Coordinates of C-alpha atoms in Angstrom, one line a residue:
Chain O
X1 CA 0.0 0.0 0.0
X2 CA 2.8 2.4 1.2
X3 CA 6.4 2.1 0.4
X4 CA 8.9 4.3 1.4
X5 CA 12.8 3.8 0.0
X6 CA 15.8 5.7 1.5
X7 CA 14.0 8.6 2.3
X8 CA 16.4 11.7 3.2
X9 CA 15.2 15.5 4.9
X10 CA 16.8 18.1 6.0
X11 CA 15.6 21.1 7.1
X12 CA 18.5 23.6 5.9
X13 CA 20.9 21.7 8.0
X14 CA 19.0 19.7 10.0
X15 CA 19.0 16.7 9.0
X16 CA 15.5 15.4 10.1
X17 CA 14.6 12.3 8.1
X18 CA 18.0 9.7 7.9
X19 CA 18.0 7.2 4.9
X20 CA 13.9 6.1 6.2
X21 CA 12.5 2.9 4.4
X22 CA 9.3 1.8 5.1
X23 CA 6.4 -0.5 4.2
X24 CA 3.1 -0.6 5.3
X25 CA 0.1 -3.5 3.7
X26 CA -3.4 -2.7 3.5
X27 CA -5.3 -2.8 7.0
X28 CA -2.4 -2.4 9.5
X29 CA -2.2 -0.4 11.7
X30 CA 1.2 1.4 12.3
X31 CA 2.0 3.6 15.5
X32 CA 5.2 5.8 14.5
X33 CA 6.3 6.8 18.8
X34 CA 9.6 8.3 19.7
X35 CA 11.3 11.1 21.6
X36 CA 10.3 14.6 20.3
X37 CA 12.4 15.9 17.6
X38 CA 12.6 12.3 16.1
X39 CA 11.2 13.5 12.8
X40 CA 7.9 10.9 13.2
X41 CA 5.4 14.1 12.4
X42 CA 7.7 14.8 9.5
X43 CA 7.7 11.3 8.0
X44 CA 3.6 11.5 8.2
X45 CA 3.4 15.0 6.4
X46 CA 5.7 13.4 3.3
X47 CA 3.4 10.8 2.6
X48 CA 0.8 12.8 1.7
X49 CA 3.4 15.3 0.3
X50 CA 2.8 17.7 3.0
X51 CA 6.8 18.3 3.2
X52 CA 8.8 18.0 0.2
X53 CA 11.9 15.6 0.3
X54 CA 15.5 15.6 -1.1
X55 CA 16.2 11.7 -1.5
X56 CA 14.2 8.6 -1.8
X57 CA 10.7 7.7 -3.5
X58 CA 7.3 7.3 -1.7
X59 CA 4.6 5.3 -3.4
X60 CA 0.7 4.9 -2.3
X61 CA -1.0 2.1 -4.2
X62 CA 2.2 2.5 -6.8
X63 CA 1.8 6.0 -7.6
X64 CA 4.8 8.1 -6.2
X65 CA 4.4 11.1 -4.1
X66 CA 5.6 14.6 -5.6
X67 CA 4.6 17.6 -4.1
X68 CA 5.7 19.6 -7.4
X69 CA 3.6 17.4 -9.4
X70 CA 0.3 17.9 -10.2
X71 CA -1.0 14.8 -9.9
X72 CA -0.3 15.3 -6.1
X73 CA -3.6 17.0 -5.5
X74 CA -5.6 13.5 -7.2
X75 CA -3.4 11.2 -5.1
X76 CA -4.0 13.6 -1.6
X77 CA -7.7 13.1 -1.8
X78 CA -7.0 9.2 -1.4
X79 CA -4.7 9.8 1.6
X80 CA -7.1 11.6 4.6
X81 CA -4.7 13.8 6.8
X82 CA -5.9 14.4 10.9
X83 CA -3.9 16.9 12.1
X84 CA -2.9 18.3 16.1
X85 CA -4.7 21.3 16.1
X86 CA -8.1 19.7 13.7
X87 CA -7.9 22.4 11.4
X88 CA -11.4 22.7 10.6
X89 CA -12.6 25.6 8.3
X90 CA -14.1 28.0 11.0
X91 CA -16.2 30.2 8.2
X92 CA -18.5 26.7 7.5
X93 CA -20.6 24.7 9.6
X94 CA -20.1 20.9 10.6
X95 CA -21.9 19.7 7.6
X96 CA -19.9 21.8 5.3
X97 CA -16.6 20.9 6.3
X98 CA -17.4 17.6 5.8
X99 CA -19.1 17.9 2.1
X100 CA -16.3 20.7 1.0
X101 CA -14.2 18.6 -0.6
X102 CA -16.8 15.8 -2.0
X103 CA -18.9 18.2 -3.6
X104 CA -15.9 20.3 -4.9
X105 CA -13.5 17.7 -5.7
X106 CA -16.1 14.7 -6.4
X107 CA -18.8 16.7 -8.1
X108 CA -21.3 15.3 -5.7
X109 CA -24.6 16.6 -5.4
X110 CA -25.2 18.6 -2.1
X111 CA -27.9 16.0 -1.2
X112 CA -25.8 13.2 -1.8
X113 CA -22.8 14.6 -0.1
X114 CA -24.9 15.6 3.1
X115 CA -26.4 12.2 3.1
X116 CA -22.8 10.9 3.4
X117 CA -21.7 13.2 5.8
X118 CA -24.4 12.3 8.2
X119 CA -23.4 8.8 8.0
X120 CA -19.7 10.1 9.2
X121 CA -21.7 12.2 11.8
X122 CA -23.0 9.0 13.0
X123 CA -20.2 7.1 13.8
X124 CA -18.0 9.6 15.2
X125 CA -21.5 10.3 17.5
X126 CA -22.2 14.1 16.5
X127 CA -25.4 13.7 15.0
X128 CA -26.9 16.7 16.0
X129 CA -23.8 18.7 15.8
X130 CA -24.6 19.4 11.7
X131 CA -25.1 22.6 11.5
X132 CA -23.2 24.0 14.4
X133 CA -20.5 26.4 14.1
X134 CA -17.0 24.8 14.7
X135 CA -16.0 27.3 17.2
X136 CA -18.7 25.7 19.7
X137 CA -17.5 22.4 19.8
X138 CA -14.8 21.0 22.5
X139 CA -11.3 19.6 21.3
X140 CA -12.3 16.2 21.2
X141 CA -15.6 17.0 19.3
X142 CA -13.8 19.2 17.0
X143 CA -11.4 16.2 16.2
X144 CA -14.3 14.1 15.6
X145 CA -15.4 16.2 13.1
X146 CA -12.2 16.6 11.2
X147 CA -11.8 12.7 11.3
X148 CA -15.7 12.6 9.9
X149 CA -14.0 15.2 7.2
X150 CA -11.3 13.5 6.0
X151 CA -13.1 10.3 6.2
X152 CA -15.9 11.8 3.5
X153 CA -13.1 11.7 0.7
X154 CA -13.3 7.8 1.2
X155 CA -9.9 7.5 1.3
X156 CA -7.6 3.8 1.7
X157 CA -5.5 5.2 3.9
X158 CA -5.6 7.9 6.8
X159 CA -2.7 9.8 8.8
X160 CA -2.7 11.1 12.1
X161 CA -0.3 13.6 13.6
X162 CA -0.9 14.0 17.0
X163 CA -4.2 13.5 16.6
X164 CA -4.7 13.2 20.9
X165 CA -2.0 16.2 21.8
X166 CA -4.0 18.9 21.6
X167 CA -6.9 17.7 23.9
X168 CA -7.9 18.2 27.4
X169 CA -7.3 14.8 29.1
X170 CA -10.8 14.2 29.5
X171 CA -11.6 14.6 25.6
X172 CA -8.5 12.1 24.2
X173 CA -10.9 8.9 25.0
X174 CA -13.9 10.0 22.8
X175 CA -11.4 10.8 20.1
X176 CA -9.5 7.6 20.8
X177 CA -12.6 5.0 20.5
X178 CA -13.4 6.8 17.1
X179 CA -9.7 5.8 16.0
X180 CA -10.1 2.9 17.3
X181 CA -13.3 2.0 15.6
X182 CA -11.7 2.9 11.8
X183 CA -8.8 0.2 13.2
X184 CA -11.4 -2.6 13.4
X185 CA -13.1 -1.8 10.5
X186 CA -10.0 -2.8 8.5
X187 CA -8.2 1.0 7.9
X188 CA -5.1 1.4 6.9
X189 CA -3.6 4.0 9.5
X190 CA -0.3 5.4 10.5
X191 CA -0.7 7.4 13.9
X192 CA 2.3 9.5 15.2
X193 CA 0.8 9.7 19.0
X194 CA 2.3 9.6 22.9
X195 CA -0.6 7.7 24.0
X196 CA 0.9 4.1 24.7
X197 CA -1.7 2.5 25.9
X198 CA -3.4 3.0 22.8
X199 CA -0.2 2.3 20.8
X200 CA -0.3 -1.4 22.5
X201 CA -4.4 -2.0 22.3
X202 CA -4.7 -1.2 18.1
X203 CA -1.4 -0.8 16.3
X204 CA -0.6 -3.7 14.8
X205 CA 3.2 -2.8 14.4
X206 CA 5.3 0.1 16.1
X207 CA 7.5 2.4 14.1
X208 CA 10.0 3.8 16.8
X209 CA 12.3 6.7 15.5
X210 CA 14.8 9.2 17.3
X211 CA 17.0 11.3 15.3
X212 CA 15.9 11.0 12.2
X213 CA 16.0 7.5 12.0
X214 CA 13.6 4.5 12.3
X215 CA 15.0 2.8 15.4
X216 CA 12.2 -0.1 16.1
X217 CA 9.7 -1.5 13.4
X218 CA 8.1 -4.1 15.7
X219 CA 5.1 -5.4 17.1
X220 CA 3.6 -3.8 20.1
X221 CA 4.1 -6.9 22.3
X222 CA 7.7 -7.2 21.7
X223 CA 8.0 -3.2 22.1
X224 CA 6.2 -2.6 25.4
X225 CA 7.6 -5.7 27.0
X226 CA 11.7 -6.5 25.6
X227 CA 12.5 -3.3 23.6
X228 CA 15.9 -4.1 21.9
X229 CA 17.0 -0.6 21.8
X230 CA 18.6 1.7 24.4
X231 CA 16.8 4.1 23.2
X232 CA 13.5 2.8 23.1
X233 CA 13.7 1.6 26.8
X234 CA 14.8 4.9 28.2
X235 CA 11.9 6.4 25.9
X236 CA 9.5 4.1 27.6
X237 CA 10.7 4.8 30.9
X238 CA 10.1 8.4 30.6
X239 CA 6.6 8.0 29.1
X240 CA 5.3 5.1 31.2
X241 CA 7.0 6.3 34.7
X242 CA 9.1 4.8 36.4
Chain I
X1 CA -27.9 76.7 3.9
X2 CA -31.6 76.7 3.1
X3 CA -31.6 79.3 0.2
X4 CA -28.3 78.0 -1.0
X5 CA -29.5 74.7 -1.6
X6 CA -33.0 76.4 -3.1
X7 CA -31.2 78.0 -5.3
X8 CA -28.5 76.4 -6.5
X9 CA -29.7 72.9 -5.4
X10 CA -29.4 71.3 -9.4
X11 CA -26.3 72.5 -10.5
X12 CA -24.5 71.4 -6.9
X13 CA -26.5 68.3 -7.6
X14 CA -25.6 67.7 -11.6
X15 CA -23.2 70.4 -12.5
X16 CA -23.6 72.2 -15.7
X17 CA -25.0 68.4 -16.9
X18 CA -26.4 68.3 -19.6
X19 CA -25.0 71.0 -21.3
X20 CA -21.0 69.9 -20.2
X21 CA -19.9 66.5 -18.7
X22 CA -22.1 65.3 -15.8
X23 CA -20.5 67.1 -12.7
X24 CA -21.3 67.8 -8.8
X25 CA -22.6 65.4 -6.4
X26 CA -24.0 62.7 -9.1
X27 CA -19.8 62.6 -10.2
X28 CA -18.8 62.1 -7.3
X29 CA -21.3 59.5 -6.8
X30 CA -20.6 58.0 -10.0
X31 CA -16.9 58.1 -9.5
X32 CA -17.2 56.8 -5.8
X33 CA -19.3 53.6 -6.3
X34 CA -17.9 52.5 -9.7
X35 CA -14.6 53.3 -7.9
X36 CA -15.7 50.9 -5.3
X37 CA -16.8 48.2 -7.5
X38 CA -14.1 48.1 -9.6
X39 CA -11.2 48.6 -6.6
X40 CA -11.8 45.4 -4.7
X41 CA -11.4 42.7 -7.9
X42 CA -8.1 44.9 -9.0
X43 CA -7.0 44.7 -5.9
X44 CA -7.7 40.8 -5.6
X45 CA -5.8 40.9 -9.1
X46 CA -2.9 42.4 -8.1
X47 CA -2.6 40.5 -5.2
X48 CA -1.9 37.2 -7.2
X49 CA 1.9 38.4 -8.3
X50 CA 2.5 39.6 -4.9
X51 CA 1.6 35.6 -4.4
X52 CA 3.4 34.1 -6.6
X53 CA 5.8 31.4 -6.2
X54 CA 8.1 32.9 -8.6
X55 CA 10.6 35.5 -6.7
X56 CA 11.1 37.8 -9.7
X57 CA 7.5 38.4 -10.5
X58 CA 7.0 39.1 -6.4
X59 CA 9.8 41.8 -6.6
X60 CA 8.7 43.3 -9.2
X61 CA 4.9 43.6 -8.0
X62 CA 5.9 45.0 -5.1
X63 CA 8.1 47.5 -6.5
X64 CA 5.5 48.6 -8.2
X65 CA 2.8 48.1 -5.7
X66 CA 5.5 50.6 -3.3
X67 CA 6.3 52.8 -6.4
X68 CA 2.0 53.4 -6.7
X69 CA 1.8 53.9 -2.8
X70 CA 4.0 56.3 -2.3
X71 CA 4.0 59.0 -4.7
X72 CA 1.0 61.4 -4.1
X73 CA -2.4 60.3 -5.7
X74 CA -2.3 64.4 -7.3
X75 CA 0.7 63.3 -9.4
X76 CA -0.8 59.9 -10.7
X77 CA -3.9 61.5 -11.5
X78 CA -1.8 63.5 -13.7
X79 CA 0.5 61.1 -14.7
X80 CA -2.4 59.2 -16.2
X81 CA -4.1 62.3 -17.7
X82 CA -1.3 63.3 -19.4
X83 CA 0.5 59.6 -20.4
X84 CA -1.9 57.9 -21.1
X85 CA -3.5 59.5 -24.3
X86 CA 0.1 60.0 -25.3
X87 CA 0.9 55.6 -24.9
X88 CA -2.6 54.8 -26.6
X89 CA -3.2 57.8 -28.8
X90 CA -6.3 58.2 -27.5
X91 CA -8.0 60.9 -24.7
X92 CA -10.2 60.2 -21.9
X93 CA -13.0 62.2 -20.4
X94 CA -11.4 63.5 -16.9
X95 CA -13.8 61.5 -15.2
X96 CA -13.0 58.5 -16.9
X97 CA -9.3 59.4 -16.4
X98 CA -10.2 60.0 -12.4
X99 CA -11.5 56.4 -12.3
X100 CA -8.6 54.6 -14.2
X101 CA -6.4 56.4 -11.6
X102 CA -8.4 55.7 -8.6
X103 CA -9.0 52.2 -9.5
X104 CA -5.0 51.8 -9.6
X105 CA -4.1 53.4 -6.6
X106 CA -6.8 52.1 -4.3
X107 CA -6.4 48.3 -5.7
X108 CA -2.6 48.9 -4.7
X109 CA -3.4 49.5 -1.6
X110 CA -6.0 46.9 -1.0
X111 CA -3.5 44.0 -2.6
X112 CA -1.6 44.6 0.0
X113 CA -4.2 44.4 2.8
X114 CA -5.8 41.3 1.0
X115 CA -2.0 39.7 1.6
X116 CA -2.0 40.6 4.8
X117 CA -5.5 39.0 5.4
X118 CA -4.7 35.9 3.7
X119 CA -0.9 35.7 5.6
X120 CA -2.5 36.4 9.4
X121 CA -4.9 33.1 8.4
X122 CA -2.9 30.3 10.3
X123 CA -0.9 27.4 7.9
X124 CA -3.2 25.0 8.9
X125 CA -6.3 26.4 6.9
X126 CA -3.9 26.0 3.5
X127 CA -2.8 22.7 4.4
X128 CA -6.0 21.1 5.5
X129 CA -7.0 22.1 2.5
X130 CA -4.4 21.0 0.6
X131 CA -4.7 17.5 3.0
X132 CA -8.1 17.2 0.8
X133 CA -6.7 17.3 -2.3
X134 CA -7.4 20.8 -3.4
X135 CA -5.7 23.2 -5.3
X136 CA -3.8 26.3 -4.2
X137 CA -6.4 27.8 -6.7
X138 CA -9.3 26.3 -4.9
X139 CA -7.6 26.4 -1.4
X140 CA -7.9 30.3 -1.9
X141 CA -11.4 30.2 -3.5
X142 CA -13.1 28.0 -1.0
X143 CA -11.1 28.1 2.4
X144 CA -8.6 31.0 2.4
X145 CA -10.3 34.0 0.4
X146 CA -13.6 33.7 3.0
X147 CA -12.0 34.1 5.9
X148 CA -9.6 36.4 4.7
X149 CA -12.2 38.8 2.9
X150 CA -14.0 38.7 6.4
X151 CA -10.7 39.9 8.5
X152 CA -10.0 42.3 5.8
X153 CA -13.4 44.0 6.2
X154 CA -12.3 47.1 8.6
X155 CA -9.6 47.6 6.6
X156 CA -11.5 47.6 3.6
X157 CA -14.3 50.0 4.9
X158 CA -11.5 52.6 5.5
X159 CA -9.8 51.9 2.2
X160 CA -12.9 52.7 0.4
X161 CA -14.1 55.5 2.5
X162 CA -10.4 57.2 1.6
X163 CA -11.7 56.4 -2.2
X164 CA -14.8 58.5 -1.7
X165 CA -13.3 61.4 -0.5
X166 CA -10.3 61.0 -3.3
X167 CA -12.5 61.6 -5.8
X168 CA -12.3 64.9 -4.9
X169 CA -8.8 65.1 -7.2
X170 CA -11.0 65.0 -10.1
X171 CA -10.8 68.7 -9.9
X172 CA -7.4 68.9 -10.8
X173 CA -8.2 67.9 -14.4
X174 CA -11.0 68.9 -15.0
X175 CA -13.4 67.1 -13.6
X176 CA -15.7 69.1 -12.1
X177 CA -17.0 67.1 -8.9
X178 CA -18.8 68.0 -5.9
X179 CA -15.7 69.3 -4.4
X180 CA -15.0 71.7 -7.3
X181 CA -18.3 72.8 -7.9
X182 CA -19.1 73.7 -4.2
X183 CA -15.9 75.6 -4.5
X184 CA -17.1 77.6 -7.8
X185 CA -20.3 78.1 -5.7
X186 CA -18.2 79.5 -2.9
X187 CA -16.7 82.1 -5.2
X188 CA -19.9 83.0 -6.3
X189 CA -21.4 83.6 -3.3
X190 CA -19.4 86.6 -1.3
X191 CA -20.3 85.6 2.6
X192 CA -21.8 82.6 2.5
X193 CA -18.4 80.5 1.5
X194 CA -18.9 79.2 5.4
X195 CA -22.3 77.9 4.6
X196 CA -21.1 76.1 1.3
X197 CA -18.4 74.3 2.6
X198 CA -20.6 72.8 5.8
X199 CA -23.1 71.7 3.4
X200 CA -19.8 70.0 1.2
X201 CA -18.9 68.1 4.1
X202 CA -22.1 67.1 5.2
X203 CA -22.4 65.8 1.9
X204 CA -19.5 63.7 1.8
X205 CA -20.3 62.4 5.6
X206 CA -23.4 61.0 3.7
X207 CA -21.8 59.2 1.2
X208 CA -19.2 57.8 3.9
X209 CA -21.2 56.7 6.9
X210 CA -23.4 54.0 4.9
X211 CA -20.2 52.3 3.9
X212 CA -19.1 52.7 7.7
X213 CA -22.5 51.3 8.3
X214 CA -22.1 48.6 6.1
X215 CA -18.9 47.1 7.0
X216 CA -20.1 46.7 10.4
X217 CA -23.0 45.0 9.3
X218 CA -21.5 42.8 7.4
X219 CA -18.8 42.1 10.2
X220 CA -21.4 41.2 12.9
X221 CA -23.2 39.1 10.7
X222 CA -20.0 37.2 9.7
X223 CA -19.1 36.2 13.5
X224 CA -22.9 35.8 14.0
X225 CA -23.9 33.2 11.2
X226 CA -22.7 29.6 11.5
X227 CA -23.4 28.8 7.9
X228 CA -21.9 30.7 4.8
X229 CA -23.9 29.5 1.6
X230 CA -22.0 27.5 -0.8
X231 CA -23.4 27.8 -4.0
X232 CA -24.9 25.1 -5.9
X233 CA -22.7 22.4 -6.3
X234 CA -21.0 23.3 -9.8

């Protein structure tokens, strides 16, 4: 589904992404973890060609990902981005966030979009949220919604950056079960998060980085319980206590 | 006041119209709104180089956006009314000539506060957008150019409300506005020039405060509404 070869980044000197190779299959679910600084977010944002790179190749379903290309935009609506801070459009309501980009970009109808986008409503839970303003809703509802967004494009796979960070502690669960859901319904996922315990309940492999590099690519079992790196257990240590 | 505006209440209203050019208030109207209408989507226009992800083509708009904003709107009204029937060979009316360089100098100005609107927007708006699989083109259409248009709105209101009372320039070639023919008047009328100008100000407040009016409107009813209509599904 995804393969990255000997990806390279810098960011002028920085050199954020080291020599990264990757592949992910249809229907798993990866957990990219590591210290802060790592480069995890930055690896997420070039699949979708969010960041440009200055080495490698990235393919999606066997079409490489080129920012500077146009085909990018075709190949982005079949990649659905969640981001930290949910980045909903604040000048449209629920319901028009969510059937922007189908009606725009699918020609759908608006009837046929909004019958869609109530499904999504559905089973993130924000039913009567539809014609709300965005500004009114908590974090974790606001997340909800952009999932429900991104998920309206229909896309194979979907990418979350943080998608938990921004959150009061009480909101993360709501937004949580709703990833969690879209894990047992058979989506492809990569999720850059902190929140461990959900790392070891749905991932089906863990991507552990620091410096630039991919340290780990293991399965959550053998991660939480006999990391082989240094690295990793010190990183545990500091997230899980002592 | 009363007897001036008895008396002399057409021509202050038309100007010698229709015997010369339409002149007076109704110019200034005339000038003002088309003025408005045609400032904003120049603007927009010259925004787009001041965009562009070429660095040559940015330099150079805003050399010229900073050439246009900071030489006095007097000398491009002349500049214009004496270049450009000598570069196409061809004369404007003065009041056509006043619009041309109004048009210019405003949309200069409001480029720049559309950029401003559009960079003060945070990253993530352009990038969710983007995440969707729009285009910049369509990024700016449907996500950026709302928000930013709505941000832009006090800025706007003053911007245009500096058109209005620019249109007052038109005197200087020949165009014989409200402000030139209230002045006329005031020559005419030994003792009352006082009189005359109040009533030229109080003219000009009512062309202003509707706009001022306006954008507030229009600003309250942005934060207010939850939903701006899309149109139609094209």
């Amino acid at each position: 589904m995804i393969t990255i070869s000997h990806l390279d980044k810098h960011f002028d000197r920085l050199h954020v992404l080291k020599d990264i190779s990757l592949t992910v299959q249809t229907g798993e679910v990866l957990v990219l973890c590591g210290p802060s600084g790592s480069g995890k977010t930055t690896l997420l944002r070039t699949i979708n060609g969010l960041e440009s790179i200055d080495k490698g190749t990235i393919t999606v379903d066997g079409k490489t990902i080129d920012p500077r290309t146009s085909e990018i935009r075709a190949l982005r609506q079949g990649i659905g981005f969640v981001f930290q801070q949910f980045n909903l459009f604040p000048h449209l309501s629920v319901i028009d966030n969510i059937t922007l980009a189908p009606r725009k970009l699918k020609g759908l109808s608006r009837e046929a979009a909004e019958a869609k986008a109530m499904q999504l409503l559905d089973r993130v839970g924000l039913r009567d949220k539809r014609d709300v303003h965005t500004d009114t809703l908590s974090g974790g509802q606001q997340q909800r919604i952009a999932i429900a967004r991104a998920l309206a494009m229909e896309p194979p796979v979907l990418l979350f950056d943080e998608p938990t960070s921004a959150l009061d502690p009480e909101m993360v669960g709501e937004v949580l079960a709703v990833i969690r859901e879209l894990a047992q319904d058979g989506m492809t996922m990569l999720c850059v998060t902190h929140e461990m315990g959900f790392a070891r309940d749905v991932a089906s492999r863990i991507i552990f980085m620091a410096e630039g590099a991919i340290v780990e690519d293991t399965t959550p079992a053998q991660f939480f319980t006999a990391p082989e790196s240094a690295r990793a257990r010190a990183f545990l240590q500091d997230i899980l206590g002592h | 006041m009363i007897e001036i505006l008895q008396e002399y209440w057409l021509q202050l209203l038309i100007g010698g119209f229709p015997h010369t050019p339409l002149g007076g208030l109704a110019l200034t109207v005339v000038l003002a709104v088309s003025g408005l209408v045609l400032a904003m989507p120049v603007g927009l226009l010259m925004a787009v180089p001041l965009r562009s992800r070429l660095k040559p083509v940015r330099a150079l708009a805003e050399l010229i956006i900073f050439y246009i904003r900071s030489v006095p709107l007097l000398l491009h009204v002349l500049w214009v009314y004496f270049l450009l029937p000598a570069a196409l060979g061809v004369s404007f009316p003065p009041a056509i000539t006043m619009l041309i360089t109004l048009v210019l100098f405003n949309g200069a100005y409001i480029s720049k506060i559309v950029v401003a609107g559009i960079d003060a927007l945070p990253r993530g708006q352009t990038e969710a957008a983007m995440s969707l699989g729009f285009g910049r083109v369509q990024t700016m259409r449907f996500v950026i150019l709302p928000q930013a248009l709505r941000n832009m709105l006090p800025s706007l209101v003053s911007q245009l409300s500096l058109l209005i009372k620019e249109t007052a320039l038109g005197a200087a070639i020949g165009a014989t506005e409200a402000t030139q023919t209230f002045l006329d008047l005031a020559n005419n009328l030994p003792g009352q020039a006082i009189q005359a100008y109040a009533l030229l100000a109080l003219a000009y407040f009512a062309l202003c405060y509707p706009l001022l009016l306006l954008g507030r409107r229009l600003e309250r009813r942005g934060r207010r509404t939850a939903k701006i209509a899309l149109e139609p599904a094209s």
